[in-house]
PDB file of C-alpha atoms in Angstrom:
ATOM      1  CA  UNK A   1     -14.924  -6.906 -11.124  1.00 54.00           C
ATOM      2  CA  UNK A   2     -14.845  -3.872  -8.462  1.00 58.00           C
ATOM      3  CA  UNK A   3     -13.784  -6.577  -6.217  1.00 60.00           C
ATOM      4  CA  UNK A   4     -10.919  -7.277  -7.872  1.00 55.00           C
ATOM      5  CA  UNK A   5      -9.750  -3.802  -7.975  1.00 57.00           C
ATOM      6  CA  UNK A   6      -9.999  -3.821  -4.460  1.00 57.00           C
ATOM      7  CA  UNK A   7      -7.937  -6.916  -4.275  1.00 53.00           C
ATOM      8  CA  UNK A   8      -5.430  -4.876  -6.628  1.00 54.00           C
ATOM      9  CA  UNK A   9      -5.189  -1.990  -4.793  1.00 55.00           C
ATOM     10  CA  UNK A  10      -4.698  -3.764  -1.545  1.00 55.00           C
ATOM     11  CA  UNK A  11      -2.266  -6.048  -3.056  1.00 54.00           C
ATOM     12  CA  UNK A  12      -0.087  -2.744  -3.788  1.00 51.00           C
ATOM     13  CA  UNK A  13      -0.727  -1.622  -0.253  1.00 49.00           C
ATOM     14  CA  UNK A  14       0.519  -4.849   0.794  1.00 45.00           C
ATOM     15  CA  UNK A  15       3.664  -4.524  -1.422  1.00 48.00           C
ATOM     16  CA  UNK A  16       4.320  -1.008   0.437  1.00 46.00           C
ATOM     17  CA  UNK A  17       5.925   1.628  -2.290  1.00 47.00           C
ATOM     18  CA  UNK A  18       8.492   4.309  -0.318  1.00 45.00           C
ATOM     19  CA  UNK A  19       5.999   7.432  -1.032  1.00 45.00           C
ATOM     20  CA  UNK A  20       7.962  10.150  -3.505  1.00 41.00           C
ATOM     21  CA  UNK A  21       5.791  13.559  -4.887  1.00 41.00           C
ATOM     22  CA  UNK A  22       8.146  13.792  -7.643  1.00 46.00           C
ATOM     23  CA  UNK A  23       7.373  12.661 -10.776  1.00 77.00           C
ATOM     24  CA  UNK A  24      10.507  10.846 -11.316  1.00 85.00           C
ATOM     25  CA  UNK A  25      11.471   8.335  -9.214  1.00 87.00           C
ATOM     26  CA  UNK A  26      13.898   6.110  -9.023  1.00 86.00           C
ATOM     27  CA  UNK A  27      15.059   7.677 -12.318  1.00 88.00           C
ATOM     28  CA  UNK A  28      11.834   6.698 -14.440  1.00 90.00           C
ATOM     29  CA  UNK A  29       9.682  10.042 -15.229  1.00 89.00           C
ATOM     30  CA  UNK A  30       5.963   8.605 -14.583  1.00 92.00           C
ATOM     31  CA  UNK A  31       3.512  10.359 -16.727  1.00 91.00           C
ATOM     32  CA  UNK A  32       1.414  13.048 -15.833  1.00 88.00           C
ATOM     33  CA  UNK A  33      -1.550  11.981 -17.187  1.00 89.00           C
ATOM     34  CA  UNK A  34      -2.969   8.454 -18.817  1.00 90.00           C
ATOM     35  CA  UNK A  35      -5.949   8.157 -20.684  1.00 89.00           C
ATOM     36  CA  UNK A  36      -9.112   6.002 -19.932  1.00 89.00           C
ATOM     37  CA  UNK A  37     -12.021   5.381 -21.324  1.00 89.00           C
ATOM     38  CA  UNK A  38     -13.803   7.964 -18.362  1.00 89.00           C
ATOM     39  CA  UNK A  39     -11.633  10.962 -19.273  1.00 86.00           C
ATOM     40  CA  UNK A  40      -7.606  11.582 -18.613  1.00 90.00           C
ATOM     41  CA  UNK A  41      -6.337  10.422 -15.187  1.00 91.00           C
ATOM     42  CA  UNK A  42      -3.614  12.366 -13.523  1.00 89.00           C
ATOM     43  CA  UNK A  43      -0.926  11.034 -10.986  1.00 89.00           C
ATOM     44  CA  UNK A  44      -2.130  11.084  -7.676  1.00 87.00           C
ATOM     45  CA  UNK A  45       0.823   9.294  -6.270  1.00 86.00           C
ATOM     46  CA  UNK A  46       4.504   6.727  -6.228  1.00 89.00           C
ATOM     47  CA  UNK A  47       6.798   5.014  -5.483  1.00 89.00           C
ATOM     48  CA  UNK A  48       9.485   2.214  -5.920  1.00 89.00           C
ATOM     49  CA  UNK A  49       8.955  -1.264  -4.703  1.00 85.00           C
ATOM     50  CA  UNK A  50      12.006  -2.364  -3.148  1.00 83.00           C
ATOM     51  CA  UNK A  51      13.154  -5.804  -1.354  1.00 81.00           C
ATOM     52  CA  UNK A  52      16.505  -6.075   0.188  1.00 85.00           C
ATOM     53  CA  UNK A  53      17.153  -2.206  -0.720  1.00 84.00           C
ATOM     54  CA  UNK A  54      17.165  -3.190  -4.732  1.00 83.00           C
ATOM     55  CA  UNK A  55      14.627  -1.322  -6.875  1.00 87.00           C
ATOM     56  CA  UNK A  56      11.794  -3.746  -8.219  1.00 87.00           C
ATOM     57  CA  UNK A  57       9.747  -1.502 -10.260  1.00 88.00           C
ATOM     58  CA  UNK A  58       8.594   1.726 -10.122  1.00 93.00           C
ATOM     59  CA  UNK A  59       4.519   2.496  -9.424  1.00 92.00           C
ATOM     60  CA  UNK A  60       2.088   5.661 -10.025  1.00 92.00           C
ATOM     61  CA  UNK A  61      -1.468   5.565  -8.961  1.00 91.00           C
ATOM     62  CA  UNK A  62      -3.580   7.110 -10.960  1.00 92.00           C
ATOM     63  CA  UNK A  63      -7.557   8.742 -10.416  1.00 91.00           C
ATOM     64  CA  UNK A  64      -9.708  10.794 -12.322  1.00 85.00           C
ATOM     65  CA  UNK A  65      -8.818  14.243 -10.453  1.00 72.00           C
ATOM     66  CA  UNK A  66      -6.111  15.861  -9.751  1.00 59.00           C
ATOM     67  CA  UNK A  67      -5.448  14.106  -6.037  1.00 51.00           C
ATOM     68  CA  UNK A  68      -8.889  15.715  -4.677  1.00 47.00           C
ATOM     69  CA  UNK A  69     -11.313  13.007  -5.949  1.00 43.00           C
ATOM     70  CA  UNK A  70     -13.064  12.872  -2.790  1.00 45.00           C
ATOM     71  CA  UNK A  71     -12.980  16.501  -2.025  1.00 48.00           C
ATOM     72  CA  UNK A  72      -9.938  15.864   0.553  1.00 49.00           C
ATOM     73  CA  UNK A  73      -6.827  17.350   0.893  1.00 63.00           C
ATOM     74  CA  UNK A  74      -5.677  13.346  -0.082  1.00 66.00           C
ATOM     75  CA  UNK A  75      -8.401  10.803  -0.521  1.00 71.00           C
ATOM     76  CA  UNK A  76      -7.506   7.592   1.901  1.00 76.00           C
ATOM     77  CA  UNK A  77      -7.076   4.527   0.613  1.00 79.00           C
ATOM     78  CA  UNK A  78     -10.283   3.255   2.103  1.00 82.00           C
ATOM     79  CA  UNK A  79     -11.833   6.252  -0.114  1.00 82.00           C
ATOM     80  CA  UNK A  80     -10.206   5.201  -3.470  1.00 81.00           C
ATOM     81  CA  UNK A  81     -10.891   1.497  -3.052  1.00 79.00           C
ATOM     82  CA  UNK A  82     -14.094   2.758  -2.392  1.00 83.00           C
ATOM     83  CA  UNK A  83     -14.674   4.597  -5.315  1.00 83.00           C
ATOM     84  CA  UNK A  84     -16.455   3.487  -8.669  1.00 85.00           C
ATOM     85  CA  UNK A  85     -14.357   5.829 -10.866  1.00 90.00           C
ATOM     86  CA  UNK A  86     -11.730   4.856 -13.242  1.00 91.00           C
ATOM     87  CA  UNK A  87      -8.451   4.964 -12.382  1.00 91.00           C
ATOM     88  CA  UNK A  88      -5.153   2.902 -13.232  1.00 92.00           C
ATOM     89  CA  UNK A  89      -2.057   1.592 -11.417  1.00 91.00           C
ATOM     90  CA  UNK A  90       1.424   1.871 -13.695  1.00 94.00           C
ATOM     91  CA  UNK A  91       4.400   0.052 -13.468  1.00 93.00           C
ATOM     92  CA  UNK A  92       7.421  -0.018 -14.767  1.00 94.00           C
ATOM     93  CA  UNK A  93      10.146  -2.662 -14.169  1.00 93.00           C
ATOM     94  CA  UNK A  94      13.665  -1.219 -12.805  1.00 93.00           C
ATOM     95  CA  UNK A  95      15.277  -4.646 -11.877  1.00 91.00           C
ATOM     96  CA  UNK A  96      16.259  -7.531 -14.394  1.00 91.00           C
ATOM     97  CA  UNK A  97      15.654  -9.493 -11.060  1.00 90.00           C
ATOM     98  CA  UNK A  98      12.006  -9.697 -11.685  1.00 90.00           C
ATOM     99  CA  UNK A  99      10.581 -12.249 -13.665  1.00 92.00           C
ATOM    100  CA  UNK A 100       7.373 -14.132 -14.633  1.00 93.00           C
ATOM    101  CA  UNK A 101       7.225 -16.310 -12.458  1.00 92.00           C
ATOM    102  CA  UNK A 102       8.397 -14.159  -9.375  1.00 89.00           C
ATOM    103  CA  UNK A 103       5.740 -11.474 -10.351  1.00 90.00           C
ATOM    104  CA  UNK A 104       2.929 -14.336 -10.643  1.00 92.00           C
ATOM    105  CA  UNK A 105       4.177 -15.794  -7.073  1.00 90.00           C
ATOM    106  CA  UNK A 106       4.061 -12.198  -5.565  1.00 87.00           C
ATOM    107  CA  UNK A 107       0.817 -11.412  -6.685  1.00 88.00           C
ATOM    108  CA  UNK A 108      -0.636 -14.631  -5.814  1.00 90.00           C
ATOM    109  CA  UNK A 109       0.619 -13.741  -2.527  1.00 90.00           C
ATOM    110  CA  UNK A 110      -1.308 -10.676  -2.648  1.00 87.00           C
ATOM    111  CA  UNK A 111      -4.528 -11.460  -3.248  1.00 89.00           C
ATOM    112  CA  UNK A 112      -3.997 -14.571  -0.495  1.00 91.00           C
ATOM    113  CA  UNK A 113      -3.537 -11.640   2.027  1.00 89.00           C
ATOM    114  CA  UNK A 114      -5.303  -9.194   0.454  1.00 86.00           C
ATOM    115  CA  UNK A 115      -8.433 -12.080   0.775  1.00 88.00           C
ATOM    116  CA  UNK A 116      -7.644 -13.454   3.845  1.00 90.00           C
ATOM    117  CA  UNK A 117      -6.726 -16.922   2.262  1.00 89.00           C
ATOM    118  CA  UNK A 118     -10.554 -16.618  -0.208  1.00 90.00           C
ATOM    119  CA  UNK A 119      -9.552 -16.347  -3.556  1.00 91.00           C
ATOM    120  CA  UNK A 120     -11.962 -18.797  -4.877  1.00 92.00           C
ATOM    121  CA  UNK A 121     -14.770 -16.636  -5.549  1.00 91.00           C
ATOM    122  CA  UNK A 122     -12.154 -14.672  -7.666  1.00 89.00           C
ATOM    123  CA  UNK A 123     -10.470 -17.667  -9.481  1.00 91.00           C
ATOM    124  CA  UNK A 124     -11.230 -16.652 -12.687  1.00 89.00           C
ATOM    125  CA  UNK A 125     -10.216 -12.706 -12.036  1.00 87.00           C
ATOM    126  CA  UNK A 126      -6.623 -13.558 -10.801  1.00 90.00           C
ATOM    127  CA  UNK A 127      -6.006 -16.080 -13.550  1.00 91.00           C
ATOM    128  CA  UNK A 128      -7.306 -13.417 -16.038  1.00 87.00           C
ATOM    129  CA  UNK A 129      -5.049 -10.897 -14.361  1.00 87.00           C
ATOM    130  CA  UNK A 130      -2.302 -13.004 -14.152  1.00 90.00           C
ATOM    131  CA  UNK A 131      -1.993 -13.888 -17.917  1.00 90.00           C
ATOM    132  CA  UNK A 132      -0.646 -10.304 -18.146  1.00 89.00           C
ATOM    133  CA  UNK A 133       2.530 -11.411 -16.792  1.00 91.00           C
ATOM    134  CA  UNK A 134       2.680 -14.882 -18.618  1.00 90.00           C
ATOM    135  CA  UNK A 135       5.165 -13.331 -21.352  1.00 93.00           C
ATOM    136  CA  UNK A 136       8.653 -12.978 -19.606  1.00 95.00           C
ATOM    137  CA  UNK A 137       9.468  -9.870 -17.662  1.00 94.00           C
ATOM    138  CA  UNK A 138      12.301  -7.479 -18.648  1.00 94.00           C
ATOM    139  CA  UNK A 139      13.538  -4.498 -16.936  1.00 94.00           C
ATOM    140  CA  UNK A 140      11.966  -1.467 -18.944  1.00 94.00           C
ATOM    141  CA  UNK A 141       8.232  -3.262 -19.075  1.00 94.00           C
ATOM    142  CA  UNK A 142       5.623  -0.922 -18.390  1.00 93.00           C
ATOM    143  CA  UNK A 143       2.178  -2.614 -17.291  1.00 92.00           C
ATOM    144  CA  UNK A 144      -1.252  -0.283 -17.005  1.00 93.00           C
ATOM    145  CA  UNK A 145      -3.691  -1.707 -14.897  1.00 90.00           C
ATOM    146  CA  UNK A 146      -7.220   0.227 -15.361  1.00 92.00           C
ATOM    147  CA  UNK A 147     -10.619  -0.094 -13.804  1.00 89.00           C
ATOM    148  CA  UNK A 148     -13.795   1.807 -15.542  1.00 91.00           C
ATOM    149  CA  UNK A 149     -16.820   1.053 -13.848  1.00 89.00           C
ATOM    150  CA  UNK A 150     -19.354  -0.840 -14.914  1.00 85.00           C
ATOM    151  CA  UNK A 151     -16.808  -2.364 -16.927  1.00 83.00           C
ATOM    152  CA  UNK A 152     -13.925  -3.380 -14.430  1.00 77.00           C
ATOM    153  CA  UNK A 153     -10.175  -4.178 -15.563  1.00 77.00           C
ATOM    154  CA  UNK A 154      -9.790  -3.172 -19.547  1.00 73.00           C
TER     155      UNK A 154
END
């Protein structure tokens, strides 16, 4: 299930977000803090996915400390996807342009690159996660994504 984390976080890497330290952005205030099973997590970072210079949805990362996890000024992303703490990804749709089925294509087309073309040993992880977005999509939806270890996605 760490795995598929990895594939998750990779998969937003691979959807770059424009990098804001504010906690609004693009006029959605992320919250400060969200609460996990491993404690509170605080916003480490955000931005707004955009294609063809029209918001998508807004995204926070969030980790366990207060952006000094790893005892660095900012941890790396090789350092976070690293990392067997809890933390969450949030976001929050901003365009009515996204829907079901675009969301389900783009992150199929995540974990393809984020897997170089192997998703088979995590067939059953991506359909899991992908059920999430089987309900249609409106602009305002908020989706929490949060790994605990030992437990994985909850």
């Amino acid at each position: 299930m760490k795995a598929l984390i990895q594939l998750l976080f990779i998969s937003l890497l691979v959807f770059p977000l424009s990098i804001n330290s504010q906690t609004i952005i693009g006029g959605v205030s992320l919250p400060v803090k969200i609460a996990s099973e491993s404690g509170a997590l605080n916003l480490n970072g955000g931005g707004i996915r955009e294609k063809l210079w029209i918001d998508l949805y807004v995204g926070g990362l969030y980790l366990l400390k207060d952006g000094n996890l790893f005892g660095m000024e900012a941890p790396s992303a090789e350092a976070i996807i690293n990392a067997d703490e809890a933390m969450s990804i949030y976001i929050e749709i901003v365009s009515t342009l996204i829907t079901s089925d675009k969301m389900i294509a783009a992150v199929d087309e995540g974990f393809v690159k984020s897997t170089k073309g192997n998703t088979t040993p995590f067939e059953k992880e991506i359909e899991a996660f992908k059920a999430a977005f089987s309900e249609p999509i409106t602009k305002n939806d908020i989706y929490i994504i949060t790994y605990e270890p030992k437990k994985g996605m909850v």
